[in-house]
Amino acid sequence: MKQTQLKANITATGKYLPKEVLTNHDMAKLVETSDEWIQTRTGIRERRKVQKGEATVDMSTNAVRDLMERYDLDAKEIDAIIVATVTPDMILPCSAALVQKNINAVNAWGYDLSAACSGFLFGLESGAALIVSGRCEKVIVIGADTMSSILNYEDRNTCILFGDGAGAVLLEPSEEFGIIDSELRIDGTGGEFLRVDGGGSLHPASHETVSNKLHYVRQDGKTVYKFAVRGMADISYEVAERNNLKGDDISLFIPHQANKRIIDAAAKRLGLKESQVMINIDTYANTTSATIPICIAEVSEKNMLNIGDNVIISTFGAGFSWGAMYLKWGMQANA
Ligand code: UT7
């Protein structure tokens, strides 16, 4: 995206995490694994899981309600709602419509966006386009996933990695702060390495798809890891470099939380110290579309940034899909 006068600025955030905590020790009761293995290989200590009957729309609604309480936003002011998710409550209607109903955002339109772990970043880009074009003044972008609904709790390669959660941001126009630049990519040649085959139009749900466990996440972890390490580091560096940002110029790096080792590699490439990197994978694991908005909400809750600070956000996920974004933080403390 070229630099323009008007920017899309994040002015409010909210988040929701289900109450139930599954520790690595809990996972070790389900599959052959250990706290030591999971922590060393991924940086994860625990993750959250929805209660029966709770799903993506509930979590999204709660995240937006949290945002509205913090920012004193009237739902009638919202122009559009974008929900990034790979685990919508149902195939149709879209989650955005159900969130719109729950919060009574009577003037909003919206849609769901599916790009796995990159969904929220791509959603921010879409929301920003609505703001910068002047079509909308207040856009809610949500990242939410109920990963427990598509995990095979007998597969130690995948079930230990993911958790449930939701985060939301409000985008508004600003001439000074907000999204300055981004670089986003997809490459379908990586599609086979991280997938859910069942339940789509190619393999509609049937007794056979269920008995073959096609509705669960399958991942070739090693291959995804290899591409993720290079992909996230390269694209973050590219966006930082073309904006003349070197190590200390970056106040905070907010990466997708898939594996602490992938994050460390990207941070090293950017020349960052540990204190410049947002990490919460230890407590929530990989919540797919929700990792980045949950991070942003925590950054704001903890007042970790000042107005005008340089932030790089970056992601890598199924598709392959990946990207990085540079923004100037423009959110008032405690908003
Ligand atoms: O956000 C979406 C994008 N996804 C990612 O970015 C994930 C990318 N991949 C990864 O993060 C890592 O590849 C994993 C964390 C999934 C795996 O770590 P790894 O260091 O690549 O381990 P590995 O797959 O090479 O497995 C090493 C060993 C294997 O045993 P053998 O074949 O060496 O005997 C696995 O069977 O660890 C075994 N293993 C486990 N052991 C204990 C695999 N999963 C587990 C487990 N507990 N949960």
Coordinates of C-alpha atoms in Angstrom, one line a residue, residues 132-323:
V132 CA -8.6 5.4 3.5
S133 CA -11.1 5.4 0.6
G134 CA -13.5 7.4 2.7
R135 CA -16.2 4.7 2.4
C136 CA -16.3 4.1 6.2
E137 CA -15.3 6.0 9.3
K138 CA -15.5 3.3 11.9
V139 CA -14.5 -0.3 11.0
I140 CA -14.3 -3.1 13.5
V141 CA -11.8 -5.9 12.6
I142 CA -12.0 -9.1 14.6
G143 CA -9.7 -12.1 14.6
A144 CA -11.4 -15.1 16.2
D145 CA -10.9 -18.8 16.1
T146 CA -12.3 -21.8 17.9
M147 CA -9.4 -24.1 17.1
S148 CA -10.6 -26.8 19.5
S149 CA -13.5 -27.4 17.1
I150 CA -11.1 -28.7 14.4
L151 CA -8.4 -30.3 16.5
N152 CA -7.8 -34.0 16.8
Y153 CA -7.0 -34.4 20.5
E154 CA -5.4 -37.8 19.6
D155 CA -2.8 -36.1 17.3
R156 CA 0.1 -34.8 19.3
N157 CA 1.5 -33.1 16.2
T158 CA -1.3 -30.6 16.1
C159 CA -3.4 -30.5 19.3
I160 CA -0.7 -29.1 21.6
L161 CA -0.2 -26.1 19.3
F162 CA -3.5 -24.3 19.2
G163 CA -6.0 -22.6 21.5
D164 CA -9.3 -20.6 21.3
G165 CA -9.7 -16.9 21.6
A166 CA -10.7 -13.6 20.0
G167 CA -9.5 -10.0 19.6
A168 CA -10.9 -6.9 18.0
V169 CA -9.8 -3.5 17.0
L170 CA -11.5 -0.3 15.9
L171 CA -10.1 1.5 12.8
E172 CA -10.7 5.2 12.3
P173 CA -9.2 7.8 10.0
S174 CA -6.2 9.8 11.1
E175 CA -3.8 12.1 9.3
E176 CA -1.0 11.5 11.7
F177 CA -1.1 7.9 13.0
G178 CA -2.0 4.4 11.8
I179 CA -1.0 2.0 9.0
I180 CA 1.8 3.4 6.9
D181 CA 2.9 0.4 4.8
S182 CA 2.3 -3.3 4.3
E183 CA 3.4 -6.3 2.2
L184 CA 1.1 -9.3 2.0
R185 CA 1.5 -12.5 0.1
I186 CA -0.2 -15.9 -0.6
D187 CA 1.4 -18.9 -2.3
G188 CA -0.9 -21.9 -2.8
T189 CA 2.0 -24.3 -3.5
G190 CA 2.2 -24.5 0.3
G191 CA -1.5 -25.4 0.6
E192 CA -0.9 -29.1 1.1
F193 CA 1.2 -28.7 4.2
L194 CA -1.4 -27.2 6.5
R195 CA -5.0 -28.1 5.8
V196 CA -8.5 -29.2 6.8
D197 CA -9.9 -31.3 3.9
G198 CA -13.4 -32.1 5.1
G199 CA -16.6 -30.1 5.2
G200 CA -15.9 -27.9 2.2
S201 CA -17.4 -28.2 -1.3
L202 CA -14.7 -30.7 -2.4
H203 CA -15.4 -33.1 0.5
P204 CA -18.8 -32.2 1.9
A205 CA -19.4 -33.7 5.4
S206 CA -20.4 -37.4 5.1
H207 CA -20.0 -40.5 7.2
E208 CA -16.8 -41.1 5.2
T209 CA -15.2 -37.7 5.8
V210 CA -15.9 -38.1 9.5
S211 CA -14.6 -41.6 9.8
N212 CA -11.5 -40.6 7.9
K213 CA -11.0 -37.6 10.4
L214 CA -11.0 -35.1 7.5
H215 CA -12.5 -32.4 9.6
Y216 CA -9.4 -32.0 11.7
V217 CA -6.3 -29.8 11.1
R218 CA -3.4 -31.7 9.5
Q219 CA 0.0 -30.2 9.4
D220 CA 3.5 -31.1 8.1
G221 CA 5.0 -29.1 11.0
K222 CA 8.6 -29.4 9.8
T223 CA 7.9 -28.0 6.4
V224 CA 5.6 -25.2 7.6
Y225 CA 8.3 -24.3 10.2
K226 CA 10.9 -24.0 7.5
F227 CA 8.8 -21.7 5.3
A228 CA 7.5 -19.8 8.3
V229 CA 11.0 -19.0 9.7
R230 CA 12.2 -17.6 6.4
G231 CA 8.8 -16.1 5.3
M232 CA 8.1 -14.1 8.5
A233 CA 11.7 -12.9 8.9
D234 CA 12.1 -11.8 5.3
I235 CA 8.9 -9.9 4.9
S236 CA 9.3 -8.2 8.3
Y237 CA 12.8 -7.1 7.3
E238 CA 11.6 -5.9 3.9
V239 CA 8.9 -3.7 5.3
A240 CA 11.2 -2.3 8.1
E241 CA 14.0 -1.7 5.6
R242 CA 12.0 0.2 3.0
N243 CA 10.7 2.4 5.8
N244 CA 14.3 3.0 7.1
L245 CA 13.5 1.4 10.4
K246 CA 16.5 -0.2 12.1
G247 CA 16.6 -2.1 15.4
D248 CA 16.0 0.7 17.9
D249 CA 13.6 2.6 15.6
I250 CA 11.1 -0.2 16.2
S251 CA 9.3 0.2 19.5
L252 CA 7.5 -3.1 19.3
F253 CA 7.4 -6.1 17.0
I254 CA 4.0 -7.9 17.2
P255 CA 4.3 -11.3 15.5
H256 CA 1.8 -14.0 14.9
Q257 CA 2.2 -16.5 17.8
A258 CA 2.8 -19.9 16.3
N259 CA 6.1 -20.9 17.7
K260 CA 8.5 -18.9 19.9
R261 CA 11.4 -20.1 17.8
I262 CA 9.8 -18.6 14.6
I263 CA 9.3 -15.3 16.4
D264 CA 12.9 -15.3 17.7
A265 CA 14.3 -15.8 14.2
A266 CA 12.2 -12.9 12.8
A267 CA 13.2 -10.7 15.8
K268 CA 16.9 -11.5 15.3
R269 CA 16.7 -10.6 11.6
L270 CA 15.2 -7.2 12.6
G271 CA 18.0 -6.7 15.2
L272 CA 15.6 -6.5 18.1
K273 CA 16.0 -7.1 21.8
E274 CA 13.6 -9.4 23.7
S275 CA 12.0 -6.3 25.3
Q276 CA 11.0 -5.1 21.8
V277 CA 9.0 -8.2 21.0
M278 CA 5.4 -9.0 22.1
I279 CA 5.0 -12.5 23.3
N280 CA 2.0 -14.3 24.8
I281 CA 2.2 -17.7 23.1
D282 CA 3.1 -19.1 26.5
T283 CA -0.4 -18.4 27.9
Y284 CA -2.7 -18.7 24.8
A285 CA -0.8 -20.9 22.3
N286 CA -1.7 -20.3 18.6
T287 CA -5.2 -18.9 18.3
T288 CA -4.8 -18.6 14.5
S289 CA -6.7 -15.4 13.4
A290 CA -6.8 -14.2 17.0
T291 CA -3.1 -14.1 18.0
I292 CA -2.4 -10.6 16.7
P293 CA -5.5 -8.8 17.9
I294 CA -5.1 -10.4 21.3
C295 CA -1.5 -9.2 21.4
I296 CA -2.6 -5.7 20.3
A297 CA -5.3 -5.6 23.0
E298 CA -2.7 -6.6 25.7
V299 CA -0.2 -4.0 24.4
S300 CA -2.9 -1.4 24.9
E301 CA -4.1 -2.7 28.3
K302 CA -0.5 -2.6 29.6
N303 CA 0.2 0.8 28.1
M304 CA 3.3 -0.7 26.4
L305 CA 3.4 2.0 23.6
N306 CA 3.3 5.7 23.3
I307 CA 1.7 7.8 20.6
G308 CA 3.8 7.9 17.5
D309 CA 5.8 4.7 18.3
N310 CA 6.8 2.5 15.3
V311 CA 5.3 -0.9 15.3
I312 CA 5.8 -3.9 12.9
I313 CA 3.1 -6.6 12.8
S314 CA 3.8 -9.8 11.0
T315 CA 2.4 -13.2 10.3
F316 CA 2.7 -16.5 8.5
G317 CA 0.2 -19.3 8.1
A318 CA -1.7 -21.8 6.0
G319 CA -2.0 -21.1 2.3
F320 CA 0.8 -20.3 2.6
S321 CA -0.2 -16.8 3.5
W322 CA 2.0 -14.2 5.1
G323 CA 2.7 -10.5 5.5

